[in-house]
């Protein structure tokens, strides 16, 4: 949800900002802008649209050693050049970029207007720039930043370029900011891939911490009003992992990485995992929470814990969690799942739980993210950077960790690990050219027949996979898709089925198999074109996609053909699967 990159050093800052924005585009891609300062003053260049094909020569800015840039996912104010960041303060001294929502921006704006400040845009960000300008009249820039930031409500990360002193200042609460350091150069960004080309030495800012970059780098805690020291850490993500080549899209690359990422998810400290499993076992009144795809992983987790470990854990989506806080005590455990670790709805649920003194287990993919920091027990999914906006490999890594924990609760961690390693091996064998071709052919048929709806059914462990499969299809192909618990069909859904409607049945070799086949038969009887994702073919299937039979790991393997189908539908319909319309990777606003 908006990407920020700032640079100060000896290289061509505009070029670094442009490259950084291209790496951050997954965070928002409706418009972008770059600012810089030279001896003639401050300059801003903005454009509506994606940045992918923009060359340095297209960016009409002078060369400079300092720059601040932003790629936007609009919240306040339409998608226009004017509303694109960066934003100037009135005198053009300050240039501001922002990720988040200033919840009290209207009050601040009204007050500033009364004092004579004029506004050029509809954004909440411009309010920050003007307030900073006002506060700088009576304070040095650090104190002006402090006064400004402490007046803002909501989850915000802001970076300011002070054109007068050529200083970059960044501060965060709730939304991420990370500083990259190299000899004589500094980067400040929303996420590490923005500067991974140049350095792997990073410093993550915590809430209310500000980094001030000039000739040197200084840190302050603005809430506690004191200077602090922070150490850099080495990031283990590699440049190679954040590159899509030789694949056409990150989505395909990340889908095909899953045999490896599932294996990486098993690489956990066993003692720690067992100890966390014990915490789950002994907790009372626990909740699995997450949003979107991570929410579906949480839902699958509730089935794993129920059927494998006989442990009742409630599932609730992050944005609905606060209504359930009344059941939390200091014995409760929240299992919060998030790829980015920055999803506002998930983080708010965590905050609610912490206020009740409940403990938080965070299952998270991004190192240094807010969830990793807020969690009492952080567990990393180890999937490496997930760049495609829609989540694929992070989902199967989340499922893998939940499965491991479910086995560990039964003191059977080794069995869980063996199952996942076998899954990884089987998937490696499965995902060859012919397999992809088979799914591509199915996508071509659906496109050729111009279907507007696709329905997906599953039961038990694979109920959440039906929901996730439908989410993948709709978010990248824009074909309407819905997932259902197969048993719900006859309670209304079946009215939607017409002759030829593509219906996907996810049929595992488990105790639900015959009920699943009955539901598929009911759909076929109403004209549904039955696509079976299953280890074995069945006469009810019009089209069969084979998956290996992996027992309790069935949700992990079953989602992969659905991810591939979504991918080929998107590409076949001419959409960019990496950047679906209206979406952003990291949803840091409510
Ligand atoms: C769908 C998708 C989203 C995310 C959701 C939560 O493909 O990616 O539904 O799963 O926005 O994001 P994280 O996992 O970062 O909390």
Coordinates of C-alpha atoms and ligand atoms in Angstrom, one line a residue:
X1 CA 0.0 0.0 0.0
X2 CA 2.3 2.7 -1.4
X3 CA 6.0 2.3 -1.7
X4 CA 8.7 4.8 -0.6
X5 CA 12.3 5.0 -1.6
X6 CA 14.7 7.8 -0.6
X7 CA 18.5 8.0 -1.4
X8 CA 21.4 10.2 -0.4
X9 CA 24.9 9.3 -1.5
X10 CA 27.3 9.7 -4.4
X11 CA 25.4 7.9 -7.2
X12 CA 22.7 9.2 -9.5
X13 CA 19.9 9.5 -7.0
X14 CA 17.1 9.8 -9.6
X15 CA 18.3 6.5 -11.2
X16 CA 18.3 4.8 -7.8
X17 CA 14.9 6.1 -7.0
X18 CA 13.5 5.0 -10.4
X19 CA 14.9 1.5 -9.9
X20 CA 13.7 1.4 -6.3
X21 CA 10.1 2.3 -7.4
X22 CA 10.1 -0.5 -10.0
X23 CA 10.9 -2.9 -7.2
X24 CA 8.3 -1.5 -5.0
X25 CA 5.5 -1.2 -7.6
X26 CA 3.8 -4.3 -6.1
X27 CA 2.9 -2.0 -3.1
X28 CA 0.8 0.3 -5.3
X29 CA 0.8 1.2 -9.0
X30 CA -1.8 3.9 -9.8
X31 CA 0.7 6.7 -10.0
X32 CA 4.3 7.6 -9.1
X33 CA 6.6 10.5 -8.5
X34 CA 10.2 11.3 -7.9
X35 CA 11.7 14.5 -6.3
X36 CA 15.2 15.8 -6.1
X37 CA 17.1 18.9 -5.1
X38 CA 20.0 20.6 -6.9
X39 CA 21.5 24.1 -6.7
X40 CA 18.5 25.6 -8.4
X41 CA 16.1 24.2 -5.8
X42 CA 13.6 21.3 -5.4
X43 CA 12.0 19.5 -8.3
X44 CA 9.2 17.0 -8.6
X45 CA 8.3 14.8 -11.5
X46 CA 5.0 12.8 -11.3
X47 CA 3.0 10.5 -13.6
X48 CA -0.2 8.6 -13.5
X49 CA 0.0 4.9 -14.4
X50 CA 2.5 2.1 -13.9
X51 CA 6.2 2.7 -13.8
X52 CA 7.4 -0.6 -15.3
X53 CA 8.3 0.7 -18.8
X54 CA 9.6 4.1 -17.8
X55 CA 13.3 4.8 -18.6
X56 CA 15.6 7.2 -16.9
X57 CA 15.5 9.5 -19.9
X58 CA 11.7 9.8 -19.5
X59 CA 12.2 11.3 -16.0
X60 CA 12.6 15.0 -16.5
X61 CA 14.7 15.8 -13.5
X62 CA 18.3 17.1 -13.0
X63 CA 21.0 14.8 -11.8
X64 CA 21.5 14.9 -8.1
X65 CA 22.8 12.9 -5.2
X66 CA 19.6 13.0 -3.2
X67 CA 16.1 11.9 -4.2
X68 CA 12.8 10.9 -2.6
X69 CA 10.2 8.9 -4.5
X70 CA 6.8 7.2 -4.1
X71 CA 4.5 4.7 -5.9
X72 CA 0.9 5.2 -4.9
X73 CA -2.2 3.2 -4.1
X74 CA -4.8 5.9 -3.8
X75 CA -6.7 6.3 -0.5
X76 CA -7.5 10.1 -0.2
X77 CA -8.0 11.8 -3.5
X78 CA -8.5 10.4 -7.0
X79 CA -5.7 8.9 -9.2
X80 CA -4.4 12.2 -10.7
X81 CA -0.9 13.6 -11.3
X82 CA -1.7 16.3 -8.7
X83 CA -2.6 13.8 -6.0
X84 CA 0.5 11.6 -6.7
X85 CA 3.3 11.9 -4.2
X86 CA 5.7 13.5 -3.4
X87 CA 4.0 16.7 -2.1
X88 CA 5.5 20.1 -1.5
X89 CA 4.9 22.2 1.5
X90 CA 3.8 25.8 0.7
X91 CA 7.3 27.3 0.4
X92 CA 8.6 24.2 -1.3
X93 CA 11.1 23.7 1.4
X94 CA 9.7 20.3 2.4
X95 CA 8.9 17.4 0.1
X96 CA 6.9 14.6 1.7
X97 CA 5.9 11.0 0.8
X98 CA 3.7 8.9 2.9
X99 CA 2.3 5.4 3.4
X100 CA -0.8 5.1 5.5
X101 CA -3.8 7.2 6.4
X102 CA -3.8 10.3 8.5
X103 CA -7.1 9.7 10.3
X104 CA -7.4 13.2 11.7
X105 CA -6.3 15.0 8.5
X106 CA -9.5 16.9 8.1
X107 CA -9.2 18.6 11.5
X108 CA -5.6 19.5 10.8
X109 CA -6.4 20.7 7.3
X110 CA -9.2 22.9 8.6
X111 CA -7.0 24.5 11.2
X112 CA -4.2 25.1 8.7
X113 CA -6.6 26.6 6.3
X114 CA -7.8 29.0 8.9
X115 CA -4.2 30.0 9.4
X116 CA -3.9 30.8 5.7
X117 CA -2.3 27.7 4.3
X118 CA -3.4 26.8 0.8
X119 CA -3.8 23.3 -0.4
X120 CA -3.2 22.0 -3.9
X121 CA -4.4 18.4 -3.6
X122 CA -7.1 16.2 -2.0
X123 CA -4.6 14.1 -0.2
X124 CA -4.0 13.6 3.5
X125 CA -0.3 13.7 2.8
X126 CA -0.2 17.4 1.8
X127 CA -1.5 18.1 5.3
X128 CA 1.7 16.6 6.7
X129 CA 3.9 18.8 4.5
X130 CA 2.1 22.0 5.5
X131 CA 2.1 21.1 9.2
X132 CA 5.8 20.4 9.0
X133 CA 6.3 23.8 7.3
X134 CA 4.3 25.5 10.1
X135 CA 6.2 23.6 12.9
X136 CA 9.6 24.3 11.3
X137 CA 9.0 28.1 11.8
X138 CA 9.6 27.7 15.5
X139 CA 11.7 24.5 15.7
X140 CA 14.7 22.8 14.2
X141 CA 13.8 20.2 11.6
X142 CA 14.0 17.2 14.0
X143 CA 11.7 18.9 16.5
X144 CA 9.4 20.0 13.7
X145 CA 9.2 16.4 12.5
X146 CA 8.5 15.3 16.1
X147 CA 5.8 17.8 16.6
X148 CA 4.2 17.0 13.3
X149 CA 4.4 13.2 13.6
X150 CA 3.0 13.2 17.1
X151 CA 0.0 15.2 15.9
X152 CA -1.0 12.5 13.3
X153 CA -3.5 9.8 14.1
X154 CA -3.4 6.4 12.3
X155 CA -0.7 4.1 11.0
X156 CA 1.7 6.2 9.0
X157 CA 5.2 6.1 7.6
X158 CA 6.5 9.4 6.3
X159 CA 9.7 10.4 4.7
X160 CA 10.7 14.1 4.2
X161 CA 13.3 15.7 2.0
X162 CA 14.3 19.0 3.4
X163 CA 15.5 20.9 0.4
X164 CA 17.2 23.6 2.5
X165 CA 19.5 21.3 4.4
X166 CA 19.4 18.3 1.9
X167 CA 18.4 16.1 4.7
X168 CA 16.2 13.0 4.5
X169 CA 14.1 12.2 7.5
X170 CA 11.8 9.1 8.0
X171 CA 9.6 8.0 10.8
X172 CA 7.0 5.3 11.2
X173 CA 4.2 4.1 13.3
X174 CA 2.4 1.0 12.1
X175 CA 3.5 1.2 8.5
X176 CA 7.0 -0.1 7.6
X177 CA 10.3 1.8 7.0
X178 CA 13.7 0.3 6.6
X179 CA 17.1 2.1 6.2
X180 CA 19.8 0.6 4.0
X181 CA 23.4 1.5 4.7
X182 CA 26.5 1.4 2.6
X183 CA 29.8 3.2 2.8
X184 CA 28.9 6.9 2.3
X185 CA 25.4 6.3 1.1
X186 CA 21.9 5.7 2.7
X187 CA 18.6 4.4 1.4
X188 CA 15.3 4.6 3.1
X189 CA 12.4 2.5 1.9
X190 CA 9.1 0.7 2.6
X191 CA 10.7 -2.6 1.9
X192 CA 14.2 -4.1 1.4
X193 CA 13.9 -5.1 -2.3
X194 CA 13.9 -1.4 -3.1
X195 CA 17.6 -1.2 -2.5
X196 CA 18.7 -4.8 -2.5
X197 CA 20.8 -4.1 -5.7
X198 CA 23.1 -2.0 -3.5
X199 CA 23.2 -3.2 0.0
X200 CA 22.0 -6.0 2.4
X201 CA 22.9 -4.1 5.6
X202 CA 19.6 -2.8 7.0
X203 CA 18.2 -1.1 10.0
X204 CA 14.4 -1.6 10.7
X205 CA 12.7 1.4 12.3
X206 CA 10.4 0.6 15.2
X207 CA 7.2 2.6 16.0
X208 CA 8.0 6.3 16.6
X209 CA 11.7 5.9 15.7
X210 CA 13.0 8.4 13.2
X211 CA 16.1 8.1 11.0
X212 CA 17.7 11.4 10.0
X213 CA 20.1 11.2 7.1
X214 CA 22.6 13.9 6.3
X215 CA 26.3 13.5 6.3
X216 CA 25.7 10.8 8.8
X217 CA 22.7 8.8 10.1
X218 CA 21.1 9.6 13.4
X219 CA 18.2 7.9 15.2
X220 CA 15.6 9.4 17.6
X221 CA 12.7 8.0 19.5
X222 CA 10.2 10.8 18.9
X223 CA 7.7 9.6 21.5
X224 CA 10.3 9.4 24.2
X225 CA 12.1 12.5 22.9
X226 CA 15.6 11.0 23.0
X227 CA 18.5 10.1 20.7
X228 CA 19.0 6.4 20.3
X229 CA 21.5 4.1 18.7
X230 CA 20.6 1.3 16.4
X231 CA 22.6 -1.5 14.9
X232 CA 22.4 -2.7 11.3
X233 CA 21.6 -6.3 10.5
X234 CA 22.3 -8.4 7.4
X235 CA 19.4 -9.4 5.3
X236 CA 19.4 -12.9 3.9
X237 CA 17.2 -12.3 0.9
X238 CA 19.1 -12.3 -2.3
X239 CA 18.8 -10.2 -5.4
X240 CA 18.2 -13.4 -7.4
X241 CA 15.1 -14.2 -5.3
X242 CA 13.6 -10.7 -6.0
X243 CA 14.1 -11.0 -9.8
X244 CA 11.5 -12.6 -12.1
X245 CA 13.8 -13.7 -14.9
X246 CA 13.7 -16.2 -16.7
X247 CA 9.9 -16.3 -15.9
X248 CA 7.4 -14.1 -17.7
X249 CA 5.8 -13.1 -14.4
X250 CA 6.6 -13.2 -10.7
X251 CA 3.3 -15.1 -10.2
X252 CA 4.5 -18.0 -12.3
X253 CA 8.0 -17.9 -10.7
X254 CA 6.5 -17.9 -7.2
X255 CA 4.1 -20.8 -7.9
X256 CA 6.9 -22.9 -9.3
X257 CA 9.1 -22.1 -6.3
X258 CA 6.8 -24.0 -4.0
X259 CA 8.5 -27.4 -3.9
X260 CA 11.5 -25.5 -2.5
X261 CA 9.6 -23.0 -0.2
X262 CA 7.6 -25.8 1.4
X263 CA 10.9 -27.5 2.2
X264 CA 12.3 -24.1 3.6
X265 CA 9.2 -23.8 5.8
X266 CA 10.2 -27.0 7.6
X267 CA 13.6 -25.5 8.5
X268 CA 12.6 -24.4 12.0
X269 CA 14.4 -24.6 15.3
X270 CA 12.7 -27.8 16.6
X271 CA 13.0 -26.9 20.2
X272 CA 11.4 -23.6 19.6
X273 CA 8.6 -25.1 17.5
X274 CA 7.8 -27.7 20.1
X275 CA 7.8 -25.0 22.8
X276 CA 5.3 -22.9 20.7
X277 CA 3.2 -26.0 20.1
X278 CA 3.0 -26.5 23.8
X279 CA 1.9 -22.9 24.2
X280 CA -0.9 -23.5 21.7
X281 CA -1.8 -26.7 23.5
X282 CA -2.1 -25.0 26.9
X283 CA -3.7 -21.8 25.8
X284 CA -7.3 -21.2 26.6
X285 CA -9.6 -19.3 24.2
X286 CA -7.4 -19.0 21.2
X287 CA -7.9 -17.5 17.7
X288 CA -6.4 -17.9 14.3
X289 CA -6.5 -14.6 12.4
X290 CA -5.5 -13.3 9.1
X291 CA -6.8 -11.5 6.1
X292 CA -7.5 -12.6 2.5
X293 CA -5.3 -15.5 1.6
X294 CA -3.6 -15.5 5.0
X295 CA -7.1 -15.7 6.5
X296 CA -7.8 -18.8 4.4
X297 CA -4.5 -20.3 5.8
X298 CA -5.8 -19.5 9.3
X299 CA -9.1 -21.2 8.4
X300 CA -7.2 -24.3 7.2
X301 CA -5.2 -24.1 10.4
X302 CA -8.4 -24.4 12.5
X303 CA -9.1 -27.7 10.7
X304 CA -5.5 -29.0 11.2
X305 CA -5.6 -28.2 14.9
X306 CA -9.1 -29.8 15.2
X307 CA -8.5 -33.0 13.3
X308 CA -4.8 -33.6 13.9
X309 CA -4.3 -32.3 17.4
X310 CA -7.9 -32.2 18.8
X311 CA -7.5 -28.6 19.8
X312 CA -10.2 -26.1 19.3
X313 CA -9.0 -22.8 17.9
X314 CA -11.4 -20.2 16.7
X315 CA -10.9 -18.6 13.3
X316 CA -11.8 -15.1 12.6
X317 CA -10.7 -12.6 9.8
X318 CA -8.5 -9.8 11.2
X319 CA -10.9 -7.0 10.4
X320 CA -13.7 -8.7 12.4
X321 CA -11.6 -9.7 15.4
X322 CA -12.2 -6.7 17.7
X323 CA -15.9 -7.9 18.2
X324 CA -14.5 -11.1 19.7
X325 CA -12.1 -9.5 22.1
X326 CA -14.5 -10.1 25.1
X327 CA -13.3 -13.7 25.2
X328 CA -9.7 -12.9 25.5
X329 CA -7.8 -13.3 28.8
X330 CA -4.1 -13.6 29.7
X331 CA -4.4 -17.3 28.9
X332 CA -5.5 -16.7 25.3
X333 CA -3.2 -17.0 22.3
X334 CA -3.6 -15.3 19.0
X335 CA -2.1 -17.0 16.0
X336 CA -1.8 -14.1 13.6
X337 CA -0.8 -15.0 10.0
X338 CA 0.5 -12.5 7.5
X339 CA 2.9 -12.7 4.6
X340 CA 3.9 -9.0 4.8
X341 CA 3.5 -8.7 8.6
X342 CA 2.1 -5.2 7.9
X343 CA -1.6 -5.8 7.2
X344 CA -3.4 -3.1 9.2
X345 CA -6.4 -5.3 10.0
X346 CA -4.2 -8.1 11.3
X347 CA -2.0 -5.7 13.3
X348 CA -5.0 -4.1 14.9
X349 CA -6.3 -7.5 16.0
X350 CA -2.9 -8.1 17.6
X351 CA -3.0 -4.8 19.4
X352 CA -6.4 -5.6 20.8
X353 CA -5.1 -8.9 22.0
X354 CA -2.1 -7.4 23.6
X355 CA -4.2 -4.9 25.5
X356 CA -6.0 -8.0 27.0
X357 CA -2.6 -9.4 27.9
X358 CA -3.1 -12.3 25.6
X359 CA 0.0 -13.8 23.9
X360 CA 0.6 -13.5 20.1
X361 CA 2.2 -16.1 17.8
X362 CA 3.0 -14.4 14.5
X363 CA 3.5 -16.5 11.4
X364 CA 5.1 -14.1 9.0
X365 CA 7.3 -14.0 5.9
X366 CA 8.9 -10.6 6.0
X367 CA 11.8 -10.2 8.3
X368 CA 11.8 -7.1 10.4
X369 CA 8.1 -6.6 9.7
X370 CA 5.7 -5.1 12.4
X371 CA 4.1 -8.5 13.1
X372 CA 7.4 -10.1 13.6
X373 CA 8.3 -7.4 16.1
X374 CA 5.0 -7.3 17.9
X375 CA 4.6 -11.1 18.3
X376 CA 5.7 -12.8 21.5
X377 CA 6.5 -15.8 19.5
X378 CA 7.5 -15.0 15.9
X379 CA 7.8 -17.9 13.4
X380 CA 9.2 -17.2 9.9
X381 CA 7.8 -18.9 6.9
X382 CA 11.1 -18.6 5.1
X383 CA 9.5 -18.3 1.6
X384 CA 11.7 -15.5 0.5
X385 CA 10.4 -12.3 -1.1
X386 CA 6.9 -12.6 -2.6
X387 CA 6.7 -9.9 -5.2
X388 CA 3.5 -10.8 -7.1
X389 CA 0.6 -9.0 -5.5
X390 CA -1.4 -12.1 -5.1
X391 CA -0.1 -14.5 -2.6
X392 CA 0.9 -18.0 -3.7
X393 CA 4.1 -19.5 -2.2
X394 CA 3.5 -17.6 1.1
X395 CA 0.2 -19.4 1.5
X396 CA 1.6 -22.9 1.1
X397 CA 4.4 -22.0 3.5
X398 CA 1.8 -20.7 6.1
X399 CA -0.1 -24.0 5.6
X400 CA 3.1 -26.0 6.1
X401 CA 4.0 -24.2 9.3
X402 CA 0.5 -24.7 10.7
X403 CA 0.6 -28.4 9.8
X404 CA 4.0 -28.7 11.5
X405 CA 2.5 -27.1 14.6
X406 CA -0.5 -29.4 14.5
X407 CA 1.8 -32.5 14.5
X408 CA 4.1 -31.0 17.1
X409 CA 1.1 -30.6 19.5
X410 CA 0.8 -34.4 19.3
X411 CA 4.5 -34.8 19.9
X412 CA 4.9 -35.9 16.3
X413 CA 6.9 -33.1 14.8
X414 CA 9.1 -35.5 12.9
X415 CA 6.1 -37.1 11.1
X416 CA 4.9 -33.7 10.1
X417 CA 8.3 -32.8 8.8
X418 CA 8.6 -36.0 6.8
X419 CA 5.2 -35.4 5.3
X420 CA 6.1 -31.9 4.2
X421 CA 9.5 -33.1 2.7
X422 CA 7.7 -35.8 0.8
X423 CA 5.2 -33.1 -0.4
X424 CA 8.1 -31.0 -1.6
X425 CA 9.6 -33.9 -3.5
X426 CA 6.3 -35.0 -5.1
X427 CA 5.6 -31.4 -6.2
X428 CA 9.1 -31.2 -7.8
X429 CA 8.2 -34.2 -9.9
X430 CA 4.7 -33.0 -10.7
X431 CA 5.3 -29.4 -11.9
X432 CA 6.8 -30.1 -15.4
X433 CA 6.0 -28.6 -18.8
X434 CA 3.2 -31.1 -19.6
X435 CA 1.5 -30.4 -16.3
X436 CA 1.5 -26.6 -16.9
X437 CA 0.3 -27.2 -20.5
X438 CA -2.7 -29.2 -19.3
X439 CA -3.8 -26.4 -17.0
X440 CA -3.1 -23.8 -19.7
X441 CA -5.4 -25.7 -22.1
X442 CA -8.2 -25.7 -19.5
X443 CA -7.7 -21.9 -19.1
X444 CA -7.9 -21.5 -22.9
X445 CA -11.1 -23.4 -23.0
X446 CA -12.7 -21.3 -20.3
X447 CA -11.6 -18.1 -22.1
X448 CA -12.8 -19.3 -25.5
X449 CA -16.3 -20.2 -24.1
X450 CA -16.4 -16.7 -22.4
X451 CA -17.5 -18.0 -19.0
X452 CA -18.3 -15.2 -16.5
X453 CA -18.5 -17.4 -13.4
X454 CA -16.5 -20.2 -11.9
X455 CA -17.5 -22.1 -8.8
X456 CA -15.2 -24.1 -6.5
X457 CA -16.2 -26.6 -3.9
X458 CA -14.3 -28.4 -1.1
X459 CA -14.8 -29.9 2.3
X460 CA -13.0 -30.1 5.6
X461 CA -9.2 -29.5 5.0
X462 CA -10.0 -28.4 1.5
X463 CA -12.9 -26.1 2.2
X464 CA -10.4 -23.2 2.7
X465 CA -8.7 -24.3 -0.6
X466 CA -12.0 -23.8 -2.4
X467 CA -12.2 -20.3 -1.0
X468 CA -8.5 -19.6 -1.8
X469 CA -8.8 -21.0 -5.3
X470 CA -11.8 -18.7 -6.1
X471 CA -9.9 -15.7 -4.6
X472 CA -6.9 -16.4 -6.8
X473 CA -9.0 -16.8 -9.9
X474 CA -11.1 -13.6 -9.4
X475 CA -8.3 -11.3 -8.3
X476 CA -6.0 -11.9 -11.3
X477 CA -8.4 -12.9 -14.1
X478 CA -11.4 -10.7 -13.0
X479 CA -13.7 -13.7 -13.8
X480 CA -16.2 -14.0 -11.0
X481 CA -15.3 -17.0 -8.9
X482 CA -16.8 -18.2 -5.6
X483 CA -15.7 -20.9 -3.3
X484 CA -18.1 -22.9 -1.2
X485 CA -18.2 -25.7 1.4
X486 CA -19.5 -28.5 -0.8
X487 CA -22.2 -29.3 1.7
X488 CA -23.7 -25.8 1.3
X489 CA -24.4 -26.3 -2.4
X490 CA -27.9 -27.5 -2.0
X491 CA -28.8 -24.7 0.4
X492 CA -28.9 -22.1 -2.4
X493 CA -25.7 -22.1 -4.4
X494 CA -26.8 -24.7 -6.8
X495 CA -29.3 -22.2 -8.3
X496 CA -26.3 -20.5 -10.0
X497 CA -25.3 -23.5 -12.1
X498 CA -26.1 -23.4 -15.8
X499 CA -25.2 -25.5 -18.7
X500 CA -21.4 -25.5 -19.1
X501 CA -20.6 -23.5 -16.0
X502 CA -17.0 -24.4 -15.0
X503 CA -17.1 -26.0 -11.5
X504 CA -14.0 -27.1 -9.7
X505 CA -14.2 -29.9 -7.1
X506 CA -11.3 -30.3 -4.8
X507 CA -11.4 -34.0 -3.9
X508 CA -8.9 -35.4 -1.4
X509 CA -8.5 -39.1 -0.7
X510 CA -10.0 -38.6 2.8
X511 CA -13.2 -39.4 4.6
X512 CA -15.0 -36.6 2.7
X513 CA -14.3 -38.1 -0.7
X514 CA -17.6 -39.8 -1.3
X515 CA -19.5 -36.7 -0.1
X516 CA -17.4 -34.6 -2.5
X517 CA -18.2 -36.9 -5.4
X518 CA -21.9 -36.7 -4.6
X519 CA -21.7 -32.8 -4.6
X520 CA -19.8 -32.9 -7.9
X521 CA -22.5 -35.2 -9.4
X522 CA -25.2 -32.8 -8.2
X523 CA -23.4 -30.0 -10.0
X524 CA -22.9 -32.0 -13.2
X525 CA -26.6 -33.0 -13.2
X526 CA -27.4 -29.2 -13.4
X527 CA -25.1 -28.8 -16.4
X528 CA -21.9 -27.9 -14.6
X529 CA -18.6 -28.7 -16.4
X530 CA -16.8 -30.6 -13.7
X531 CA -13.1 -30.0 -13.2
X532 CA -11.6 -32.4 -10.6
X533 CA -8.5 -31.6 -8.7
X534 CA -7.8 -35.0 -7.2
X535 CA -5.3 -37.8 -6.9
X536 CA -7.6 -40.1 -8.9
X537 CA -9.8 -39.6 -11.9
X538 CA -13.5 -40.1 -11.5
X539 CA -16.3 -40.6 -14.1
X540 CA -18.0 -37.4 -12.8
X541 CA -15.0 -35.2 -13.9
X542 CA -15.1 -33.7 -17.3
X543 CA -11.5 -32.5 -16.9
X544 CA -9.1 -34.0 -14.4
X545 CA -6.1 -32.3 -12.9
X546 CA -4.0 -34.9 -11.1
X547 CA -2.3 -34.1 -7.7
X548 CA -0.3 -36.5 -5.6
X549 CA -2.0 -38.2 -2.7
X550 CA -0.4 -36.7 0.4
X551 CA -2.9 -37.3 3.2
X552 CA -3.0 -34.4 5.6
X553 CA -0.9 -32.2 3.3
X554 CA -3.7 -32.3 0.6
X555 CA -4.5 -28.6 0.9
X556 CA -1.0 -27.7 0.1
X557 CA -0.9 -29.6 -3.1
X558 CA -4.5 -29.0 -4.1
X559 CA -4.1 -25.2 -4.2
X560 CA -1.3 -25.2 -6.7
X561 CA -3.3 -26.3 -9.8
X562 CA -5.8 -23.6 -8.9
X563 CA -3.0 -21.0 -8.7
X564 CA -1.8 -22.1 -12.1
X565 CA -5.3 -21.9 -13.6
X566 CA -5.7 -18.4 -12.2
X567 CA -2.4 -17.4 -13.8
X568 CA -3.2 -18.8 -17.2
X569 CA -6.6 -17.2 -17.2
X570 CA -5.1 -13.8 -16.4
X571 CA -2.4 -14.1 -19.0
X572 CA -4.9 -15.5 -21.6
X573 CA -7.2 -12.5 -21.0
X574 CA -4.4 -10.1 -21.4
X575 CA -4.1 -9.0 -17.7
X576 CA -0.9 -8.5 -15.8
X577 CA -1.1 -11.2 -13.0
X578 CA 1.6 -9.5 -11.0
X579 CA -0.3 -6.3 -10.6
X580 CA -4.1 -6.8 -10.6
X581 CA -6.2 -3.7 -10.8
X582 CA -7.2 -1.9 -7.6
X583 CA -4.9 -4.1 -5.4
X584 CA -1.7 -3.7 -3.6
X585 CA 0.6 -6.1 -1.9
X586 CA 0.8 -4.8 1.6
X587 CA -2.5 -3.5 2.9
X588 CA -1.4 -1.1 5.5
X589 CA -4.7 0.8 5.8
X590 CA -8.0 -0.2 7.3
Ligands
LIG1 C1 -4.5 -12.4 -2.1 C2 -3.6 -11.7 -1.2 C3 -4.3 -11.0 0.0 C4 -3.4 -11.1 1.2 C5 -4.0 -10.2 2.3 C6 -3.2 -10.3 3.6 O1 -3.7 -13.1 -3.1 O2 -2.5 -11.6 -1.4 O3 -5.6 -11.5 0.2 O4 -3.3 -12.4 1.6 O5 -4.0 -8.9 1.9 O6 -1.8 -10.0 3.4 P1 -0.7 -10.4 4.4 O7 -0.5 -11.9 4.3 O8 0.5 -9.7 4.0 O9 -1.2 -10.0 5.7

